[in-house]
Tab-separated table of C-alpha atoms in Angstrom:
chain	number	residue	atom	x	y	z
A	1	UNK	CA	20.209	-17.309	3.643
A	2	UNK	CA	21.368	-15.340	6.863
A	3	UNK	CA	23.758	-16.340	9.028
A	4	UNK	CA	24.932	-13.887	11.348
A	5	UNK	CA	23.048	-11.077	12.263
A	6	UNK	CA	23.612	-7.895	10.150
A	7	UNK	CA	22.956	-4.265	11.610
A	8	UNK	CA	22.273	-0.818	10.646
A	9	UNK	CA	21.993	-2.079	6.706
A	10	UNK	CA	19.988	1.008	4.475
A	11	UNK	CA	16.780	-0.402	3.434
A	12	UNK	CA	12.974	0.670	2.421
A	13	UNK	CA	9.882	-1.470	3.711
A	14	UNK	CA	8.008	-2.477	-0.237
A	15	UNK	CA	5.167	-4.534	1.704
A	16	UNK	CA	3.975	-6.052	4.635
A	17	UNK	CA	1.737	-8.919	5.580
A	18	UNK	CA	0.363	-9.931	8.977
A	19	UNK	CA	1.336	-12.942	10.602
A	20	UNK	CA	-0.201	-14.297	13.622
A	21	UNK	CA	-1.692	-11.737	16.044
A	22	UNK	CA	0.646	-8.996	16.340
A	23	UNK	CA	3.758	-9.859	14.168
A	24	UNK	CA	4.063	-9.072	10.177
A	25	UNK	CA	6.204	-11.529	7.594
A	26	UNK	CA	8.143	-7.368	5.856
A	27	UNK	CA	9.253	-7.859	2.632
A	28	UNK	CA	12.950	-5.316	2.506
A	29	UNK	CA	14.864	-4.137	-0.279
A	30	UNK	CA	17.948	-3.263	1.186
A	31	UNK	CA	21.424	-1.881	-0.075
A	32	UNK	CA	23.526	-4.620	-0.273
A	33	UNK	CA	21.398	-8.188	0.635
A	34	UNK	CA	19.122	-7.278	-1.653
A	35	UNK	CA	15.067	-8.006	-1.001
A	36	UNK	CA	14.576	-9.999	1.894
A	37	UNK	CA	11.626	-11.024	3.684
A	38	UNK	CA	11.815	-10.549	7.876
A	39	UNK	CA	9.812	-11.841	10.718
A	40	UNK	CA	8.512	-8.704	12.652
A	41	UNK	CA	7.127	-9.488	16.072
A	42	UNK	CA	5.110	-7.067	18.184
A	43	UNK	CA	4.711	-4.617	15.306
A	44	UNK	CA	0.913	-4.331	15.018
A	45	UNK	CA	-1.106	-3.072	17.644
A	46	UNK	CA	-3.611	-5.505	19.748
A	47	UNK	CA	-5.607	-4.040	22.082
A	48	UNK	CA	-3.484	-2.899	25.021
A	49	UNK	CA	-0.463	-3.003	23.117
A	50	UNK	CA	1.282	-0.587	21.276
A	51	UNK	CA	2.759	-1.383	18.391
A	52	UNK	CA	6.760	-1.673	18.066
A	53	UNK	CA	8.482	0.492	15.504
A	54	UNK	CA	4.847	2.286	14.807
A	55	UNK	CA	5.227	5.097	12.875
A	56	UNK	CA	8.817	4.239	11.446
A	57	UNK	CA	7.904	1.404	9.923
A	58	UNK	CA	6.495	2.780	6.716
A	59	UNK	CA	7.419	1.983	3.038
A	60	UNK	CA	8.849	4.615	1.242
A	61	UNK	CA	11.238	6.138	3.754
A	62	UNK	CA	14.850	5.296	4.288
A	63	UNK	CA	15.560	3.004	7.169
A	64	UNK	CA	18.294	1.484	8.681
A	65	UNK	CA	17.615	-2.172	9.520
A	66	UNK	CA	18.901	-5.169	11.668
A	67	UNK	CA	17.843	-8.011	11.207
A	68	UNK	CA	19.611	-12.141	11.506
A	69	UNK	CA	19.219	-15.813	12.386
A	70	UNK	CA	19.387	-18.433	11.342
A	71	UNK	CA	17.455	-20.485	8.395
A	72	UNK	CA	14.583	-19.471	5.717
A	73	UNK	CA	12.724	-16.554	7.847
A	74	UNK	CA	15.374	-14.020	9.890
A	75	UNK	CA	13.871	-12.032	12.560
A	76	UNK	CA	13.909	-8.043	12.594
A	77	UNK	CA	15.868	-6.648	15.897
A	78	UNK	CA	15.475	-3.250	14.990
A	79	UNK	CA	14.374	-0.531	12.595
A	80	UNK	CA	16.149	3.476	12.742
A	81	UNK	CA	15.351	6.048	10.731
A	82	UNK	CA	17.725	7.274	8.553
A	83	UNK	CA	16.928	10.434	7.324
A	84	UNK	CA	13.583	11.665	6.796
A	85	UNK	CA	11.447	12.182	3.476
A	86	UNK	CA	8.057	13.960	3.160
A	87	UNK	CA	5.369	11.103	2.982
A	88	UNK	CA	4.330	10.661	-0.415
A	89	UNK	CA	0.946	12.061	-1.369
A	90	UNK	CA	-1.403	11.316	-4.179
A	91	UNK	CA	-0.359	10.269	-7.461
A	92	UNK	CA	3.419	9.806	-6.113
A	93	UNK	CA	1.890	7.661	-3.640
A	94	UNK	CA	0.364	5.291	-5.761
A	95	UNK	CA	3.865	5.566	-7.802
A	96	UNK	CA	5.500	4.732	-4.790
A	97	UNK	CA	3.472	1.344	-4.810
A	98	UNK	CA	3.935	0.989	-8.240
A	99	UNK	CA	7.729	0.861	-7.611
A	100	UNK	CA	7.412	-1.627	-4.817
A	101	UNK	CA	5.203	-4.151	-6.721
A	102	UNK	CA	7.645	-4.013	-9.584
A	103	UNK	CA	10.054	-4.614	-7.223
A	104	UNK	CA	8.652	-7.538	-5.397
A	105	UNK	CA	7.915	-8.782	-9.040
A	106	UNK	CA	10.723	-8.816	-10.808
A	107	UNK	CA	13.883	-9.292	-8.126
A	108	UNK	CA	14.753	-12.757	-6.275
A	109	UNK	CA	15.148	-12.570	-2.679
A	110	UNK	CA	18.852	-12.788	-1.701
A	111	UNK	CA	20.187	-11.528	-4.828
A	112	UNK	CA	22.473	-8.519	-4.277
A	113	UNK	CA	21.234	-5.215	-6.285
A	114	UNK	CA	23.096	-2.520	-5.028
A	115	UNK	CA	22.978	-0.355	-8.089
A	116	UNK	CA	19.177	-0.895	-8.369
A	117	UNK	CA	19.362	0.472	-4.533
A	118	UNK	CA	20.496	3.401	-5.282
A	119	UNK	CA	18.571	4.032	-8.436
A	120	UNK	CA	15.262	3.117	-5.983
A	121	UNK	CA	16.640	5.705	-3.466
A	122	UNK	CA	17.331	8.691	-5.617
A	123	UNK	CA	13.483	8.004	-7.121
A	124	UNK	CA	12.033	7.747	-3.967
A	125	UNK	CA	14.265	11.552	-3.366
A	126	UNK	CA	12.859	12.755	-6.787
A	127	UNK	CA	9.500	11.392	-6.419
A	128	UNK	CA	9.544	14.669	-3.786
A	129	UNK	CA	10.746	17.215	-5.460
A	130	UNK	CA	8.313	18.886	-8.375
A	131	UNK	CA	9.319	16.708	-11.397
A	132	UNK	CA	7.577	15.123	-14.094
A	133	UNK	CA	6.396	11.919	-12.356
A	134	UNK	CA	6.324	9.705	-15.312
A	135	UNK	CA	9.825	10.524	-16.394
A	136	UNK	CA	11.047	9.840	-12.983
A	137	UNK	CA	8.847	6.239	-13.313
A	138	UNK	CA	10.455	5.319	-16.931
A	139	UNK	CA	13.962	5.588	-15.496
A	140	UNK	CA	12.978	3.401	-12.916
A	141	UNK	CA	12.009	0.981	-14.970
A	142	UNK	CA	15.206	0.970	-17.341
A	143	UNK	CA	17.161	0.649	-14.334
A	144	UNK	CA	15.443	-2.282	-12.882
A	145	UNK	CA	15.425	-4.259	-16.513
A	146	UNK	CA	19.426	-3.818	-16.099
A	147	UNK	CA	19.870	-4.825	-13.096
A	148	UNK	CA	17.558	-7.790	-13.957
A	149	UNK	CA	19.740	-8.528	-16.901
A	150	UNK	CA	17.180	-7.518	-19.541
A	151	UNK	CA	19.106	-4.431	-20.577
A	152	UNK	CA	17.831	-2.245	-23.470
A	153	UNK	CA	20.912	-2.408	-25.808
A	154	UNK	CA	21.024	1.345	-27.025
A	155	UNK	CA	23.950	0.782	-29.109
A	156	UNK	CA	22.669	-0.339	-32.395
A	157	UNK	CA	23.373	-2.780	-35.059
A	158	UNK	CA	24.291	-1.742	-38.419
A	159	UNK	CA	25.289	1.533	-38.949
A	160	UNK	CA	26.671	2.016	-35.157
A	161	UNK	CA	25.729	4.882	-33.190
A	162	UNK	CA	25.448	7.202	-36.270
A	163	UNK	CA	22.133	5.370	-36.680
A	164	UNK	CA	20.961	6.714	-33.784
A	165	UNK	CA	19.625	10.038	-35.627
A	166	UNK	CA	16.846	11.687	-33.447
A	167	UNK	CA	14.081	10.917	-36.284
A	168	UNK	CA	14.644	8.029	-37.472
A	169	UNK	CA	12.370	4.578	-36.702
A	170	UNK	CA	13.297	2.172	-34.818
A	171	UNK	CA	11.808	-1.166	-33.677
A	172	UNK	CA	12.142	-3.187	-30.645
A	173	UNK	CA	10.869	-6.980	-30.406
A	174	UNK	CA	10.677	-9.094	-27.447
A	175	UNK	CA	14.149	-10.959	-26.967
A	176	UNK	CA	14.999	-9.460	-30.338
A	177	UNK	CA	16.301	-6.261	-29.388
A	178	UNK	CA	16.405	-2.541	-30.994
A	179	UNK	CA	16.746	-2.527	-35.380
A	180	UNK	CA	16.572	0.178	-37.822
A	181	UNK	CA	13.009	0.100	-39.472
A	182	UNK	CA	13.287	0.664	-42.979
A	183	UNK	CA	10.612	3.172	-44.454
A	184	UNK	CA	7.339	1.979	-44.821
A	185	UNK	CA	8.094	-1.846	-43.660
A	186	UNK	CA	5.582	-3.404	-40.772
A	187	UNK	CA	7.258	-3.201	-36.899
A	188	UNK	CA	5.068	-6.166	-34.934
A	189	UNK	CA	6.954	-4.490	-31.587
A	190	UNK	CA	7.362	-1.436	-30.395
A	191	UNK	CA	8.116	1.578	-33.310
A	192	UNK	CA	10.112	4.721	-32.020
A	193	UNK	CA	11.762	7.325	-33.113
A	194	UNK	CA	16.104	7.706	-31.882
A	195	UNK	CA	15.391	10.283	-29.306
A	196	UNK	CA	13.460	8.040	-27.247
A	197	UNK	CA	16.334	6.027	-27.164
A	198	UNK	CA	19.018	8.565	-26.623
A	199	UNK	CA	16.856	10.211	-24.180
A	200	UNK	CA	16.361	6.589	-22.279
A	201	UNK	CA	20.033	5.901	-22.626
A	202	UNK	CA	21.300	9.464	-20.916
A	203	UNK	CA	17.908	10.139	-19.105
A	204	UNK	CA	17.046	13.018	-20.242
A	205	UNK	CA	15.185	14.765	-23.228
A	206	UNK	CA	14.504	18.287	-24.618
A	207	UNK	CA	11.522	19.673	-23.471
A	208	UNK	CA	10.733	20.305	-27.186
A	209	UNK	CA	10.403	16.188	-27.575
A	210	UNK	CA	8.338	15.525	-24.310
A	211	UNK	CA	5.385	14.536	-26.551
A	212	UNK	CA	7.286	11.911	-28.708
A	213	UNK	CA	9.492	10.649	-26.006
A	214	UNK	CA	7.437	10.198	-23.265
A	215	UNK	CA	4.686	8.047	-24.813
A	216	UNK	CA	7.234	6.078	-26.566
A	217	UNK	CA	9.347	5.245	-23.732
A	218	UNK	CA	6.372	4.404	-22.102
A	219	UNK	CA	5.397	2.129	-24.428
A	220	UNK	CA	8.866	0.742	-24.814
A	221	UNK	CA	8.974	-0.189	-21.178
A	222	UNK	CA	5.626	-1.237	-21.080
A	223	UNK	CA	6.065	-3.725	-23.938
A	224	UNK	CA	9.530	-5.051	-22.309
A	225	UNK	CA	8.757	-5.225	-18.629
A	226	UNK	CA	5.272	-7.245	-20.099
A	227	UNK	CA	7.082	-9.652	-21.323
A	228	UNK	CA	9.018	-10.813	-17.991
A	229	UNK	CA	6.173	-10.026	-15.513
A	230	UNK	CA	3.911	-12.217	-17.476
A	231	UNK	CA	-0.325	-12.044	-17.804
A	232	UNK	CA	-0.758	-11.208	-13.963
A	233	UNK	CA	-1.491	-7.469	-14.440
A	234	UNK	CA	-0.047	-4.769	-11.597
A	235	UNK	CA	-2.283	-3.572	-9.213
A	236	UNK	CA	-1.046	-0.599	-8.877
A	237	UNK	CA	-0.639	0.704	-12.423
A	238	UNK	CA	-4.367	-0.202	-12.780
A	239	UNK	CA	-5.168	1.697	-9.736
A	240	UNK	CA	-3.477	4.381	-11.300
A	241	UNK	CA	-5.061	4.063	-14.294
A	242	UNK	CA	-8.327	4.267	-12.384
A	243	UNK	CA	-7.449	6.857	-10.931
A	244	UNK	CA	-7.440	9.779	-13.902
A	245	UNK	CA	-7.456	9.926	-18.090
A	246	UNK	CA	-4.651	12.118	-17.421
A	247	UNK	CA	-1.825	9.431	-18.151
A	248	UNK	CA	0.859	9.243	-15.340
A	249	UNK	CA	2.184	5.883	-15.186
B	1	UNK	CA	-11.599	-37.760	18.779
B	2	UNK	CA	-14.359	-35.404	19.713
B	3	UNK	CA	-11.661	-33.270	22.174
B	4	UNK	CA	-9.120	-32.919	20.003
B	5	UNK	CA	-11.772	-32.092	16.790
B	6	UNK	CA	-12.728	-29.220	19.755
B	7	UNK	CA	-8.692	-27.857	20.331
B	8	UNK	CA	-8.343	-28.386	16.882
B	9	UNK	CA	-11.431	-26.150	16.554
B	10	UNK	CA	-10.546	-23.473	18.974
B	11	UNK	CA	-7.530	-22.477	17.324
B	12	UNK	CA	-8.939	-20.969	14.611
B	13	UNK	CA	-9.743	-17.864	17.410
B	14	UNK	CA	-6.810	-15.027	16.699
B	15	UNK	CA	-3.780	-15.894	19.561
B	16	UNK	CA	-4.967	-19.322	20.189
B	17	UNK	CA	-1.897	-21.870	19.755
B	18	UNK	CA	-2.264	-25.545	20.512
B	19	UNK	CA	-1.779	-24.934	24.437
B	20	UNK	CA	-3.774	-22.129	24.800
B	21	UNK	CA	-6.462	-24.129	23.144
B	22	UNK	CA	-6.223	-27.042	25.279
B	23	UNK	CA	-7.015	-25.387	28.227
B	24	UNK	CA	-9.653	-23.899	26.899
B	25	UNK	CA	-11.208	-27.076	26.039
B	26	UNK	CA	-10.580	-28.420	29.566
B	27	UNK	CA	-11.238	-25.577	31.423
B	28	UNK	CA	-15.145	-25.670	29.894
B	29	UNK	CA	-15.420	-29.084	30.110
B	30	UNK	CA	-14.631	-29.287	33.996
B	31	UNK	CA	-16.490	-26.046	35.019
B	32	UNK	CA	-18.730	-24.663	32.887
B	33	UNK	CA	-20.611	-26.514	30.191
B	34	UNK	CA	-23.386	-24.489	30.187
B	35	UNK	CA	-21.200	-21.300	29.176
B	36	UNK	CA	-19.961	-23.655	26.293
B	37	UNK	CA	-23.196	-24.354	24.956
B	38	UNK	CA	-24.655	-21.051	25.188
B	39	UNK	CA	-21.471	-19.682	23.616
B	40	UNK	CA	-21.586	-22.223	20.748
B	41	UNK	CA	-25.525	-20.764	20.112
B	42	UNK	CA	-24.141	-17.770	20.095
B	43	UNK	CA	-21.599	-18.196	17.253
B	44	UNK	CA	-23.834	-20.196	15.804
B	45	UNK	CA	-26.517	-17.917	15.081
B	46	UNK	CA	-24.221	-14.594	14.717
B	47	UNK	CA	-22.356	-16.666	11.817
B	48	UNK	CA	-25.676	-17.352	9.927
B	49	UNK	CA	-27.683	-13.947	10.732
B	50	UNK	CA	-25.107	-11.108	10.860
B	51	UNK	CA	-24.880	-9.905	7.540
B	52	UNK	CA	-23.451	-6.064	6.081
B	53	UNK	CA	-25.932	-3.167	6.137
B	54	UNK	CA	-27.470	-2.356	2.900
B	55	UNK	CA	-26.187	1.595	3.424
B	56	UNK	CA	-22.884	1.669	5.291
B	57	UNK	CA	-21.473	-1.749	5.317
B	58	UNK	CA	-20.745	-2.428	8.982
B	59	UNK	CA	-21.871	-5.281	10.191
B	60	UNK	CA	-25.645	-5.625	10.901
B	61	UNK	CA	-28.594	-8.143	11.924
B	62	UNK	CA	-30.817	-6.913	10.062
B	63	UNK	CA	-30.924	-5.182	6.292
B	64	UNK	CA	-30.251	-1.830	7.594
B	65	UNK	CA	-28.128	-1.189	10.884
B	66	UNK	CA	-29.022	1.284	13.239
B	67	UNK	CA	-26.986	4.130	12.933
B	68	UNK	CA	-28.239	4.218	9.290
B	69	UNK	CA	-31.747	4.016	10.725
B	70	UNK	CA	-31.399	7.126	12.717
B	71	UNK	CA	-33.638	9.757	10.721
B	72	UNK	CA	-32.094	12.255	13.518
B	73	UNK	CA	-28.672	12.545	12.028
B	74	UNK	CA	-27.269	14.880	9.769
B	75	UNK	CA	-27.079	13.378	6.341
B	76	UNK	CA	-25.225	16.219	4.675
B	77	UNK	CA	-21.718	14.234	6.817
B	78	UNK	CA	-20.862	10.840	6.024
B	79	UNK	CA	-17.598	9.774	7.673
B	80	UNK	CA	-15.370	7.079	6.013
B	81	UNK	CA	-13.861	4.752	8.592
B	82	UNK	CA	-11.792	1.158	7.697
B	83	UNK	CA	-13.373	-1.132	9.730
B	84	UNK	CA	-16.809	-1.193	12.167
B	85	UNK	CA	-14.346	-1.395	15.190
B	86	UNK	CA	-12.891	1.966	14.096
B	87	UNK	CA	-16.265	3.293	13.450
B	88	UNK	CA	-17.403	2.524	17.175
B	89	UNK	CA	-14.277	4.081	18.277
B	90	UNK	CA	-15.587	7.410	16.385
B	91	UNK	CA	-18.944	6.708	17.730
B	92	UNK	CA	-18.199	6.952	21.229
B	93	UNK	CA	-16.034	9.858	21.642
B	94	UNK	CA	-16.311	12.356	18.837
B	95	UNK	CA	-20.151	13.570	19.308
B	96	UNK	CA	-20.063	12.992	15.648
B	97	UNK	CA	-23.750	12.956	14.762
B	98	UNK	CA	-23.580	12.612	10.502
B	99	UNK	CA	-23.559	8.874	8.975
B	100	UNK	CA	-20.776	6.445	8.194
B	101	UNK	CA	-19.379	4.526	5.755
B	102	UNK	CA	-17.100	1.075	6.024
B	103	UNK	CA	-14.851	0.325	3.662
B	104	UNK	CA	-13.922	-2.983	5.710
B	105	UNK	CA	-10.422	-2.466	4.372
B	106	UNK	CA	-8.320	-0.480	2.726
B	107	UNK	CA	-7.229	-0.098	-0.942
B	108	UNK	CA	-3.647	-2.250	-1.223
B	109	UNK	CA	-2.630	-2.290	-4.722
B	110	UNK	CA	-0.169	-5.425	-3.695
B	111	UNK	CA	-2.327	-7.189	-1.672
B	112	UNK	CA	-4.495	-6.926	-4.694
B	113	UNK	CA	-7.525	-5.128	-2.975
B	114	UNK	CA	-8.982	-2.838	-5.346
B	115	UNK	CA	-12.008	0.166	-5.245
B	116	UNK	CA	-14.268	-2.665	-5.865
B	117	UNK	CA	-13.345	-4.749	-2.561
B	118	UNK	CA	-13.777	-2.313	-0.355
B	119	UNK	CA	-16.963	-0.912	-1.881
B	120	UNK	CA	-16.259	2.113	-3.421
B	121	UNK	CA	-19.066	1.782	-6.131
B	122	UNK	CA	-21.324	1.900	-3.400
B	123	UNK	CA	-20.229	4.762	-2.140
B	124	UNK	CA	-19.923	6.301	-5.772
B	125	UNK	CA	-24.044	5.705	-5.618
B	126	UNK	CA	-24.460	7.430	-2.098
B	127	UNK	CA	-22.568	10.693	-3.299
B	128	UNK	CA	-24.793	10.760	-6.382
B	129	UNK	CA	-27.585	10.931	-4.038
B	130	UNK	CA	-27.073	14.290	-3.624
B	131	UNK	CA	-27.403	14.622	0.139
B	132	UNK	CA	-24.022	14.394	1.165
B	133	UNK	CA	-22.521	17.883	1.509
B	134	UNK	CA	-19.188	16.690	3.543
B	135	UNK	CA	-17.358	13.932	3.121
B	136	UNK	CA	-14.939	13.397	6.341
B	137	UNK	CA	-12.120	10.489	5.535
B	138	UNK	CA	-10.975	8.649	8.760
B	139	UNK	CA	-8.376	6.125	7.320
B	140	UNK	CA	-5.523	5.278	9.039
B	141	UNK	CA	-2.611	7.138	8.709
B	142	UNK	CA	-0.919	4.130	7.215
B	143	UNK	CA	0.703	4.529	3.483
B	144	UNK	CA	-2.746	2.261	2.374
B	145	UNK	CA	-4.837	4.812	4.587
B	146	UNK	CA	-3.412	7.665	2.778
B	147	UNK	CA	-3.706	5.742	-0.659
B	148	UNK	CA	-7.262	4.764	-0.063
B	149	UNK	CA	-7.893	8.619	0.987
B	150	UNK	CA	-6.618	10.065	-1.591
B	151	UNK	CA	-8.249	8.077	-3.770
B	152	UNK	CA	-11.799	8.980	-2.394
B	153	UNK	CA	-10.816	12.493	-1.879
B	154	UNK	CA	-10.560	12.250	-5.723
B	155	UNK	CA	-13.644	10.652	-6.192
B	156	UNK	CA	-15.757	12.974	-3.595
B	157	UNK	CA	-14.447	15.879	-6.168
B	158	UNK	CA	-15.435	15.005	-9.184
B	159	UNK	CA	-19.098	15.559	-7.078
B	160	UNK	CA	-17.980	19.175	-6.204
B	161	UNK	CA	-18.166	17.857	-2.506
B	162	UNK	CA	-16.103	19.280	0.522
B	163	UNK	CA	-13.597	16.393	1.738
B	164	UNK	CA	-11.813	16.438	4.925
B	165	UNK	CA	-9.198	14.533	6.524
B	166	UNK	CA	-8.980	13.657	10.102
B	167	UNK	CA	-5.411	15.424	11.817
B	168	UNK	CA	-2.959	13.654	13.006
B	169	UNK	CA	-0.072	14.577	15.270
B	170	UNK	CA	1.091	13.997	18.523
B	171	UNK	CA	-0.496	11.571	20.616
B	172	UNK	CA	-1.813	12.267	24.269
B	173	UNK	CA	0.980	11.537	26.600
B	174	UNK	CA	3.726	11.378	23.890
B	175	UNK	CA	7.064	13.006	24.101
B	176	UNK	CA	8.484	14.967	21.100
B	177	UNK	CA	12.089	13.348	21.468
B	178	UNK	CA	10.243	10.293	20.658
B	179	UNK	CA	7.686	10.382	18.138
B	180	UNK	CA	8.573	9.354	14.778
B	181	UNK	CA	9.777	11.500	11.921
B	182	UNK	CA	6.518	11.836	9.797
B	183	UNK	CA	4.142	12.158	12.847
B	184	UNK	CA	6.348	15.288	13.725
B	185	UNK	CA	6.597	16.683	11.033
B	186	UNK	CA	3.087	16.758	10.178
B	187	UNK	CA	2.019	18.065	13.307
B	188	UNK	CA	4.073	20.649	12.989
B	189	UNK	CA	3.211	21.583	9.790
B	190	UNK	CA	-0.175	21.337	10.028
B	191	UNK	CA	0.002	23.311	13.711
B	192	UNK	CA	-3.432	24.991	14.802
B	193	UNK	CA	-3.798	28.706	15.607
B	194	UNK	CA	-3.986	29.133	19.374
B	195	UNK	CA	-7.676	31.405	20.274
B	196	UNK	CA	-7.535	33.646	22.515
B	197	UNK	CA	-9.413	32.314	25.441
B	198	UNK	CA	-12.449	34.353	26.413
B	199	UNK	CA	-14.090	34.222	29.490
């Protein structure tokens, strides 16, 4: 809970839901108080009345936020803008709310995350620049299952890191972890190959192994993050899924 | 009992509190009953008789609203507005003369609303119509406007259909030092090619 009243903190808006007649209850993540959830008065327009903050309060671009008082629901004092990204378009837009509800779905409010921050910052950078989109998505994702404390343990059992030979299989279980799968034997979790892993552990892969390691670690993450985010399905993956055959997410 | 059941009532009007809807109540009891009564027929009737148009979803009296009656209009446009207040807004100063659509809402992946909610299967079925040449989207320029447009934009393609968007930029009045970083930056980038003005 807030105390005092805390300015200028880096932050990015992940939702927002109207409250009365012209306020909004703004769900933050922010750099070092973690996601928070803010009463915003004045900031939707009623007829007459412009709305405060308008076009800087937008998810997605960096902000610098102050916010305090007292008890379960602070109140927002002001919003800057601190520096400026292209808006998202398209696909990365959708991404962008992918992010946000995986966000909202797998932090606690209050808890401190300020490697996650970063990690949601230099995506939200990336997700800008021309790079492969679900690549930039995956990392997310490993990031966010560390910082939850559901880290993928990439150094393996057994026969060490030496184990961790490009081709061989692997197979990861829910709360089980990452073992060697022995030729021809049954995996009733996720089977992958080492460079998956090695790619997921150092984040990146040879362009040469895009078409194993990208389906894999997406399958990988899938199968993990399932397991903590439990039957309610996201939104926005299935609007991405909608969306196109081409797979993105 | 009755008065209170009334304030109680009242409040469920958008900027009503508890005082606010006091005086309400008094003020039409004292001095204007009549108003009360014919306002309560009103609401009454409007609840139970104003339903959605069967073509464009804004809100109508009767099956088909009357915009979407108009044979005069151009049917090759159909503009795609968020809500029936936005679409009167359109309505009264554009000179736009094609047909709408209402999506009453917009597509919020983590509110949960989804191409079904705001009627996008509907819409699917007008484009395969086949009159619809044009295809102008009039979201808001909101992070769900642009999600929801792109998404039709998408959609309107897959029909080999022209899609536009509606510009933004600077508002009327507004003051560059001001304006917000993505407003700016859009009108700038999207700036218009001055004509020559000929007499």
């Amino acid at each position: 809970m807030t105390q005092e009243r805390i300015s200028l903190e880096p932050a990015f808006l992940l939702h927002q839901l109207p409250y009365r007649e012209s306020s909004a209850l703004i769900d933050f993540f922010t750099h070092h108080h973690g996601r928070i959830r803010v009463l915003a008065k004045g900031v939707r327009s009623v007829a007459g009345r412009k709305a405060r903050y308008g076009g800087v309060l937008q998810p997605f671009q960096p902000l610098l936020l102050s916010w305090g008082g007292r008890g379960e629901l602070p109140l927002l004092y002001g919003v800057e803008v601190a520096g400026f990204l292209a808006p998202l378009v398209g696909n990365h837009l959708i991404s962008g709310f992918y992010l946000n509800e995986l966000l909202l779905r797998m932090t606690h409010r209050h808890e401190p995350h300020s490697d996650l921050f970063g990690s949601y910052h230099a995506t939200m950078v990336a997700l800008r620049q021309p790079r492969a989109l679900a690549w930039l998505l995956r990392l997310f994702e490993r990031d966010l299952l560390a910082e939850c404390g559901y880290a993928i343990d990439f150094n393996l059992p057994g026969e060490r890191s030496a184990a961790l030979q490009a081709d061989a299989l692997f197979c990861c279980r829910q709360q089980q972890g990452i073992v060697p799968l022995a030729a021809e034997s049954h995996c009733d979790g996720v089977a992958l190959q080492g460079k998956t892993l090695m790619a997921l552990a150092s984040g990146r892969y040879e362009a040469a192994d895009a078409a194993t390691v990208l389906p894999q670690a997406k399958q990988l993450l899938r199968y993990l993050l399932s397991f903590y985010l439990g039957d309610k399905p996201l939104q926005s993956r299935a609007l991405l899924q909608q969306q196109r055959p081409r797979s993105l997410t | 009992m009755i008065i209170e059941r009334l304030i109680e009532r009242l409040r469920i009007m958008p900027g009503i509190g508890p005082k606010s809807a006091q005086r309400i109540a008094y003020y039409l009891l004292d001095r204007n009953r009549h108003g009360a009564i014919q306002l309560a027929d009103a609401l009454v009737e409007a609840m139970q008789q104003i339903k959605y148009c069967d073509r464009c979803r804004t809100y109508s009296e009767v099956e088909r609203c009357a915009i979407c009656c108009d044979q005069g209009r151009d049917v090759t446009r159909l503009c795609i507005v968020e809500t029936p207040a936005d679409q009167i807004a359109l309505e009264q100063v554009t000179g736009f003369r094609g047909y709408y659509f209402v999506l009453l809402g917009r597509l919020s992946p983590l509110d949960g609303v989804g191409p079904e909610a705001i009627g996008l299967d509907r819409l699917q079925q007008r484009l395969q119509e086949g009159e619809v040449e044009e295809v102008i989207i009039a979201t808001n320029p909101t992070a769900e406007g642009e999600a929801t447009a792109h998404y039709i934009s998408e959609m309107v393609h897959q029909h080999a259909l022209k899609v536009t968007r509606i510009a933004h930029g600077i508002p009327m009045g507004g003051e560059l030092e001001f304006i917000d970083p993505t407003t700016l930056n859009h009108a700038f980038n999207r700036r218009v090619t001055v004509e020559r003005f000929n007499r």
